[in-house]
Amino acid sequence: MTTTDNRISAWLACPECEAPCLDRQLPKKAELRCTRCGVRVKIASGRHSLQPAWAFATAGLFVAILANVEPIMTFDVAGDTQSNHIVSGVIELARQGYGPVAALVCFAGVIAPVLHLTAIWYVASACCLRRRWPAVHRVAVLIEMLEPWNLVPVYAIATVVAVVKLDMMGTVDWKAGALWILVLSLCSLCAAEAFDRELVEERLEALK
Ligand SMILES: [Zn+2]
């Protein structure tokens, strides 16, 4: 099989009776059934491109930089103004003696989202550019492990709740960082949604 031939020609074993079924590229939502026992052997993945995942991951990585360098809000109580970044929350928690909580917030709010998006970017790039990059299979596994730790959407909601509460005590002003956190949440959710593991396996298999 050459790489220009996008028809997959290999034999798949039926999971029930092990009869060989000729593998082929299926149209959307179609499925391949065993001719002997009728069991489903293969189902077409809903997607045919990893480019949306690639695009969302690329955008997300740029936005992650902005979300971490721009202040989220300024808080003014009796003339004492304070500007807040994501990292200032982590530092404040550590300073107050909540080391493990600070580490958890830092991991779920900064490190894991960046690693998650980087991993999606790496695997999606390799698939879209048809390159066999090192450890791409392991990175694909890592994405599933990191996904539950990307808690930026939770952080975004928590920020809104905090602002509502703080508004009772002083004056709170939203800053650009808040918008970037919202955009980062959307990019993370869309990248994870557009990343199809089965399609990745199919693409990586074709590169061998
Ligand atoms: Zn069968």
GROMACS .gro file of C-alpha atoms and ligand atoms in nm, residues 14-19 21 33-39 41, ligand 1:
model
   16
   14CYS     CA    1  -1.457  -1.040   1.356
   15PRO     CA    2  -1.457  -1.000   1.738
   16GLU     CA    3  -1.723  -1.273   1.767
   17CYS     CA    4  -1.636  -1.550   1.518
   18GLU     CA    5  -1.293  -1.432   1.401
   19ALA     CA    6  -1.398  -1.448   1.035
   21CYS     CA    7  -1.354  -0.907   0.699
   33ARG     CA    8  -2.059  -0.599   0.979
   34CYS     CA    9  -1.936  -0.956   0.970
   35THR     CA   10  -2.094  -1.145   0.678
   36ARG     CA   11  -2.098  -1.470   0.877
   37CYS     CA   12  -2.246  -1.367   1.213
   38GLY     CA   13  -2.356  -1.006   1.160
   39VAL     CA   14  -2.157  -0.860   1.449
   41VAL     CA   15  -1.655  -0.518   1.316
  209ZN      ZN   16  -1.846  -1.287   1.275
   0.00000   0.00000   0.00000
